[in-house]
CSV table of C-alpha atoms and ligand atoms in Angstrom, one decimal:
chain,number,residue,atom,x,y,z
A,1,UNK,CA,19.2,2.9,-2.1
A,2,UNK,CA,22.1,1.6,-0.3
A,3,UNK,CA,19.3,-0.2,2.6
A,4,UNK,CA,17.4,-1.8,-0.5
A,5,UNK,CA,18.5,-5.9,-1.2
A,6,UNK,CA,17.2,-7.3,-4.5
A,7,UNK,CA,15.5,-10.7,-4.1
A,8,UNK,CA,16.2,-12.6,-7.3
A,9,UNK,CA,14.5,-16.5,-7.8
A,10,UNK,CA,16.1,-17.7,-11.0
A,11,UNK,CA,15.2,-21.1,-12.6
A,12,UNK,CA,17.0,-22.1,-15.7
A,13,UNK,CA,17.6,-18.5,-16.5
A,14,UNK,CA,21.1,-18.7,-18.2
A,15,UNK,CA,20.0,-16.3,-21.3
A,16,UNK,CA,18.4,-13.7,-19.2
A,17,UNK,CA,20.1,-13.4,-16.2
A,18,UNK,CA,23.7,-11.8,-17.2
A,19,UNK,CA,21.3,-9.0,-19.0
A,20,UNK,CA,19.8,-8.7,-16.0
A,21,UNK,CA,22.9,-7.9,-14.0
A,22,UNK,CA,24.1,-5.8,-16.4
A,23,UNK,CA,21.0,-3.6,-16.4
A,24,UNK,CA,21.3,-3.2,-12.8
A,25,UNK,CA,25.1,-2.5,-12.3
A,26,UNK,CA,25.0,1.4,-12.5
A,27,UNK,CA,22.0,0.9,-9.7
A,28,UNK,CA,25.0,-0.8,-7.0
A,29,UNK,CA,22.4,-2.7,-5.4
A,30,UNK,CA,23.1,-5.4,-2.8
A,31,UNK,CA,21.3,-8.6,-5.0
A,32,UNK,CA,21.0,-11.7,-3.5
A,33,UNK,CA,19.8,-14.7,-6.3
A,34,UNK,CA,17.9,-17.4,-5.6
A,35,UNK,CA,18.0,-21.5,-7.2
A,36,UNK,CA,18.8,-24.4,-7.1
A,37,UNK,CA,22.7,-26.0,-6.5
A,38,UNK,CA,22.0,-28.2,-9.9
A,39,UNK,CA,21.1,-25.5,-11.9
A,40,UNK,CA,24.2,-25.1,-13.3
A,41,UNK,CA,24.1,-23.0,-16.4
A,42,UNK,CA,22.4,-20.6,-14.8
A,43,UNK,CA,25.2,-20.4,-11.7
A,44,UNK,CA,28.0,-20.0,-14.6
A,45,UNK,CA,26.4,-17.9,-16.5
A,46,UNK,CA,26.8,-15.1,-13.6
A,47,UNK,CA,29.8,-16.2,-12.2
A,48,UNK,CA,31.5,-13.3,-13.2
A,49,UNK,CA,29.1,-10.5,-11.5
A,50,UNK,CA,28.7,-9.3,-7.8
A,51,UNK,CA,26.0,-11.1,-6.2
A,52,UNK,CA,25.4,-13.5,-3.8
A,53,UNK,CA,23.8,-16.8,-4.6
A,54,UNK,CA,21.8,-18.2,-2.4
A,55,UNK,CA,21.2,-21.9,-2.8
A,56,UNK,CA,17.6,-23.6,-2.1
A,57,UNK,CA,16.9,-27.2,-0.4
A,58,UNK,CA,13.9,-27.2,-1.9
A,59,UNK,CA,12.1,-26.3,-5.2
A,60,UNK,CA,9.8,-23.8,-6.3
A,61,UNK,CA,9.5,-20.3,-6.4
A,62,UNK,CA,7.6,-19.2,-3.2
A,63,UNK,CA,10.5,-21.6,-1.9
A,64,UNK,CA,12.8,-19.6,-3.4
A,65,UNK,CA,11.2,-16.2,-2.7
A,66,UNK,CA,10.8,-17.3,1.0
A,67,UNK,CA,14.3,-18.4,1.2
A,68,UNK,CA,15.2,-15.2,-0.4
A,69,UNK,CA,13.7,-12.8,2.1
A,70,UNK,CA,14.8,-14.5,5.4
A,71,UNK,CA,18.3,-13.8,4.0
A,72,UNK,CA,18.1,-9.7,3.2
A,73,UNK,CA,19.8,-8.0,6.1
A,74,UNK,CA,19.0,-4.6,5.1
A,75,UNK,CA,15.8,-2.1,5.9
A,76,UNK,CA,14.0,-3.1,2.5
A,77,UNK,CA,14.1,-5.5,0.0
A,78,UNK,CA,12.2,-5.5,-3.8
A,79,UNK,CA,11.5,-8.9,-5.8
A,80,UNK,CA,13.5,-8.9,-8.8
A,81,UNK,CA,12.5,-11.3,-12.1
A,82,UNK,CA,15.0,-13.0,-13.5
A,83,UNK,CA,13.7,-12.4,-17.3
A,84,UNK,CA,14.3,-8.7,-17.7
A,85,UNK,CA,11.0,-8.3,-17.9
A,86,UNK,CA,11.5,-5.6,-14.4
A,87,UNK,CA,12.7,-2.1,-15.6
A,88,UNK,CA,14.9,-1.0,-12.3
A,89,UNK,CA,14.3,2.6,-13.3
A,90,UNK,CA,10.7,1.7,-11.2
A,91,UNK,CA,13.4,0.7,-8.7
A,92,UNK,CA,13.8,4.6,-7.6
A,93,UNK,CA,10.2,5.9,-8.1
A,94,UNK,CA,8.7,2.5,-5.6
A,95,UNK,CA,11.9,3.2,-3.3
A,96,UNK,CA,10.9,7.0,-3.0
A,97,UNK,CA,6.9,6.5,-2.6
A,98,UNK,CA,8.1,3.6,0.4
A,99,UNK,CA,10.5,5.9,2.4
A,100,UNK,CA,8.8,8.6,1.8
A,101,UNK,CA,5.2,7.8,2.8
A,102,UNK,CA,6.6,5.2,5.6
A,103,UNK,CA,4.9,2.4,3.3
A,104,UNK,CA,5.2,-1.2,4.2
A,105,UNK,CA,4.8,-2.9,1.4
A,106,UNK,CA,4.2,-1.8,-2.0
A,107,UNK,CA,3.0,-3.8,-5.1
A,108,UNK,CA,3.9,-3.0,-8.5
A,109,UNK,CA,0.7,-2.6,-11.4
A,110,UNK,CA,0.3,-3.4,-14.5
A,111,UNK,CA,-2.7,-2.2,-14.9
A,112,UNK,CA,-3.3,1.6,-13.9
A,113,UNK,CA,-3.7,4.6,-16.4
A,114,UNK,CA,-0.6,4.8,-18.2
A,115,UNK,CA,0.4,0.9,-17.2
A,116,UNK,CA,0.8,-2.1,-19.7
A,117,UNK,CA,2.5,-5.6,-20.4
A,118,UNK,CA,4.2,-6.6,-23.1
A,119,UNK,CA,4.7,-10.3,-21.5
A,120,UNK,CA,0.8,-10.8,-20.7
A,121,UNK,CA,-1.5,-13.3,-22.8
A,122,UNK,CA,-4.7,-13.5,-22.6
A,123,UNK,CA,-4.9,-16.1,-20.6
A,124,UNK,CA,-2.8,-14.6,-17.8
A,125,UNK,CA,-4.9,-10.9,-18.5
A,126,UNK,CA,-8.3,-12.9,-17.2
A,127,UNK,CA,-6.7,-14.7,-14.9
A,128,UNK,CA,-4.9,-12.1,-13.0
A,129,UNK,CA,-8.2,-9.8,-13.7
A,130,UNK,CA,-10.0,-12.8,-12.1
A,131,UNK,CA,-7.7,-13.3,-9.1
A,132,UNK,CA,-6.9,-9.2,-8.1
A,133,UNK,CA,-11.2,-9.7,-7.9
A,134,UNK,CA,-11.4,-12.2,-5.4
A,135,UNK,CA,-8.7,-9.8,-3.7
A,136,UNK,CA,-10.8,-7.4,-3.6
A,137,UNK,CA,-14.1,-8.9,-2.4
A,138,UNK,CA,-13.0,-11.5,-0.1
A,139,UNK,CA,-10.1,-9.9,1.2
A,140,UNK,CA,-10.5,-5.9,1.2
A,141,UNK,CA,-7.4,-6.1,-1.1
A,142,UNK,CA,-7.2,-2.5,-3.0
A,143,UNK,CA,-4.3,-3.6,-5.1
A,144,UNK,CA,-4.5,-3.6,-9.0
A,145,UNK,CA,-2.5,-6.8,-10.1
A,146,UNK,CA,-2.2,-9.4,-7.5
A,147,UNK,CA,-0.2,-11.4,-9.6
A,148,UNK,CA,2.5,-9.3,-10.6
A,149,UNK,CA,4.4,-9.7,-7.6
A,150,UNK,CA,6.7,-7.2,-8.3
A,151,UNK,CA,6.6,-6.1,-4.6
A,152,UNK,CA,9.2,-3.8,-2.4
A,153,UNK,CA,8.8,-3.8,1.1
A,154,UNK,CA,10.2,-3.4,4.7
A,155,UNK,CA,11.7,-6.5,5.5
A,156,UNK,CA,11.1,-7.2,9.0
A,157,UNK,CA,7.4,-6.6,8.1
A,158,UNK,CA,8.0,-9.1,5.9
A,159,UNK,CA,9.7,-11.8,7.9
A,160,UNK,CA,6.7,-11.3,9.9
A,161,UNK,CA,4.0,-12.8,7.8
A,162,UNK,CA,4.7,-16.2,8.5
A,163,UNK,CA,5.0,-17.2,4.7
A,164,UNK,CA,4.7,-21.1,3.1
A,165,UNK,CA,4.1,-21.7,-0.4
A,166,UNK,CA,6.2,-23.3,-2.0
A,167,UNK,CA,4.9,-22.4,-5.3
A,168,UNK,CA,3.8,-19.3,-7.1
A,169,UNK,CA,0.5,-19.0,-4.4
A,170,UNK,CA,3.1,-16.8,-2.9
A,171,UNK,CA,1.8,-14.3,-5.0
A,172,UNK,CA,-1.5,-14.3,-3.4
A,173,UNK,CA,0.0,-15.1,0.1
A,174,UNK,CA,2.4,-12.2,0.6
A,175,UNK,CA,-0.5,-9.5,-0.3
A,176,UNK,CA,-3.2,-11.5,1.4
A,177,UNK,CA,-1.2,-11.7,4.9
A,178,UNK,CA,0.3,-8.7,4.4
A,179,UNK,CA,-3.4,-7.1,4.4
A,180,UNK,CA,-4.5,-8.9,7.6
A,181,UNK,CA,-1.5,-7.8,9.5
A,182,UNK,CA,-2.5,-4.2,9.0
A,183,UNK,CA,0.4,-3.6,7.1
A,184,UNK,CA,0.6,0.2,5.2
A,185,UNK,CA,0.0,-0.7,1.5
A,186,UNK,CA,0.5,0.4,-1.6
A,187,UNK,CA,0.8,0.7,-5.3
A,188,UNK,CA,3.0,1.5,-8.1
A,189,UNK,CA,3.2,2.1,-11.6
A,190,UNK,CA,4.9,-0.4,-13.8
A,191,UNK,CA,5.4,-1.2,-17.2
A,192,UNK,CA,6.1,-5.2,-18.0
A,193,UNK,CA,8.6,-5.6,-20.3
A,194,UNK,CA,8.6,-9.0,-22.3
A,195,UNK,CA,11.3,-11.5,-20.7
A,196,UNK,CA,14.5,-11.1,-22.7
A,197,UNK,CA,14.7,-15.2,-23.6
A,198,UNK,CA,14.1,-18.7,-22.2
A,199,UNK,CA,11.1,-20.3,-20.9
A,200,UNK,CA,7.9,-19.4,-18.9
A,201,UNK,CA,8.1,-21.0,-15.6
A,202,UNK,CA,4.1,-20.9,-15.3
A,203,UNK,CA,1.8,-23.1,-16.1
A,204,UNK,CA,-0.9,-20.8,-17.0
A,205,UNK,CA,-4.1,-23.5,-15.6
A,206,UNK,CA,-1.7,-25.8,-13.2
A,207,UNK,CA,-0.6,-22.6,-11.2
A,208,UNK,CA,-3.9,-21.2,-11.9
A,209,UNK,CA,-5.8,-24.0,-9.9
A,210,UNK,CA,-3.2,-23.9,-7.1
A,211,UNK,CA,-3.3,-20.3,-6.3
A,212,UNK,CA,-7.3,-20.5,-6.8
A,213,UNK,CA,-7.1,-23.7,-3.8
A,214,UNK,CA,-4.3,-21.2,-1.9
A,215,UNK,CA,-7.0,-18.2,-1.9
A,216,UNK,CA,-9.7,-20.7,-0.7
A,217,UNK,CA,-7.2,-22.3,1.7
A,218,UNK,CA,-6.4,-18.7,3.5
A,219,UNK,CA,-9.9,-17.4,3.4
A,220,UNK,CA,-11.1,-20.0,5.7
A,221,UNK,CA,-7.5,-19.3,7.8
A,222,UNK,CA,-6.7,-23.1,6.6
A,223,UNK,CA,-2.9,-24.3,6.7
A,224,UNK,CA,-1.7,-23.6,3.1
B,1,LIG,N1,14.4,-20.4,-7.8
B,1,LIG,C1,13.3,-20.5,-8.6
B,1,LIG,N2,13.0,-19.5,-9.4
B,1,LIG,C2,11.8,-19.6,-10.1
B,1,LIG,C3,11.0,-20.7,-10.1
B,1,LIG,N3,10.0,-20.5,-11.0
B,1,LIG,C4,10.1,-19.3,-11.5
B,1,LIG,N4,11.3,-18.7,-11.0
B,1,LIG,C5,11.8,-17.4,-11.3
B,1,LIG,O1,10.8,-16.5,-10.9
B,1,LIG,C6,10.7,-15.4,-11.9
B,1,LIG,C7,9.3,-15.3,-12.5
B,1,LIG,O2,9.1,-16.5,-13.3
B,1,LIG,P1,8.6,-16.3,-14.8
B,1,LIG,O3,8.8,-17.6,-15.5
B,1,LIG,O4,9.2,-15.1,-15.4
B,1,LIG,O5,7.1,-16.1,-14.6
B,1,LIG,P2,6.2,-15.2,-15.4
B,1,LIG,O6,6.7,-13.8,-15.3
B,1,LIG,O7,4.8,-15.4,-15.0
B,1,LIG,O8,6.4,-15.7,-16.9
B,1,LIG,P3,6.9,-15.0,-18.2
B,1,LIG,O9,5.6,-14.6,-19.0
B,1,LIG,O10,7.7,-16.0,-19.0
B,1,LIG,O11,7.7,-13.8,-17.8
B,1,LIG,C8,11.8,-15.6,-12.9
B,1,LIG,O12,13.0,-15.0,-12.5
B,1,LIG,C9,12.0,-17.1,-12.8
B,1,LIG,O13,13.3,-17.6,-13.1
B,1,LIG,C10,11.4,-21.8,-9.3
B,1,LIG,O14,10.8,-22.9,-9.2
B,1,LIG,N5,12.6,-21.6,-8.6
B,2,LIG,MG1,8.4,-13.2,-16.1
């Protein structure tokens, strides 16, 4: 996987992060992180590992996720959490089912046969049920967890899609423009494990209504 760049958005991640890192050392993966200059304990809590920390102007995790992509230089890239809650053993298997089948982008699921989450509640089970829905039937989307956003891709395909949210309606962006471009998609199995410590960044109904506005927003091919 030496043409694969993680894409890492941290926020306030100090406790997670370095288990993170560690995790992923035997994998020797070219990881690019993503926050803010004035998160510091998250900055010195990895200073000691081999990565490259990429520093945002603005805020936000689309922000962050955007930033993120328009700096990978290699053939694919893969969003990484932050929170542990990403096995990179799936690493392999998504890379594999991508080169393999000459994939463009392919979107991690929680919820196929032999799929689960130890991190969902049940307000982010209806809400993501509710969402990948919407996918479906307004946008031909055949993927099983929009949400997730545990996506690998090719990454000029990627820096193709024209991508602006700021805020976590990049989940529904990526797959949404991804779809229109005509892009090969896919899924993969994945298995949520819950985030090692720290906070949730997501407002369950805040982000809820935002991505809801987003998915109205593009539908109607309205700036976002
Ligand atoms: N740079 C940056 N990263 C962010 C921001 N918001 C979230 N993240 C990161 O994006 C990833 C996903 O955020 P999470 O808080 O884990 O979201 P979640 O998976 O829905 O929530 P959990 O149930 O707590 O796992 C983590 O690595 C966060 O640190 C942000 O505003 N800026
Ligand atoms: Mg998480």
């Amino acid at each position: 996987m030496h043409d694969l760049t993680l894409v890492i958005p941290a926020k306030n991640e100090r406790e997670s992060l370095p288990g993170v890192l560690d995790e992923l050392k035997p994998f020797n993966l070219k990881i690019l992180i993503i926050l803010e200059k004035n998160d510091t304990e998250t900055i010195n809590s990895i200073s000691d590992y081999d990565c490259e920390l990429v520093f945002q102007k603005n805020k936000g995790y689309g922000d962050a996720l955007i930033l993120g992509i328009n700096n990978v230089l290699t053939k694919y890239f893969c969003i990484f959490n932050a929170d542990g809650s990403f096995d990179p053993k799936e690493l392999s298997i998504m890379y594999q089912k991508l080169t393999f089948n000459n994939i463009d982008f392919i979107f991690g699921s929680r919820y196929e046969k032999n799929c689960s989450s130890d991190d969902d509640t049940l307000v982010t089970f209806i809400g993501n049920f509710i969402f990948t829905k919407i996918g479906k039937i307004f946008f031909n989307l055949k993927i099983t967890d929009i949400l997730y956003t545990f996506i690998m891709a090719r990454t000029t395909c990627a820096k193709k899609l024209g991508l602006a949210s700021k805020d976590f309606s990049f989940c529904v962006e990526l797959p949404i423009k991804a779809k229109r471009a005509n892009y090969k998609i896919c899924t993969s199995k994945s298995y949520e494990r819950a985030r090692i410590a720290g906070e949730k960044k997501v407002s369950e109904f805040k982000d809820g209504l935002k991505i809801l506005s987003s998915m109205i927003k593009l539908f109607f091919n309205l700036k976002i």
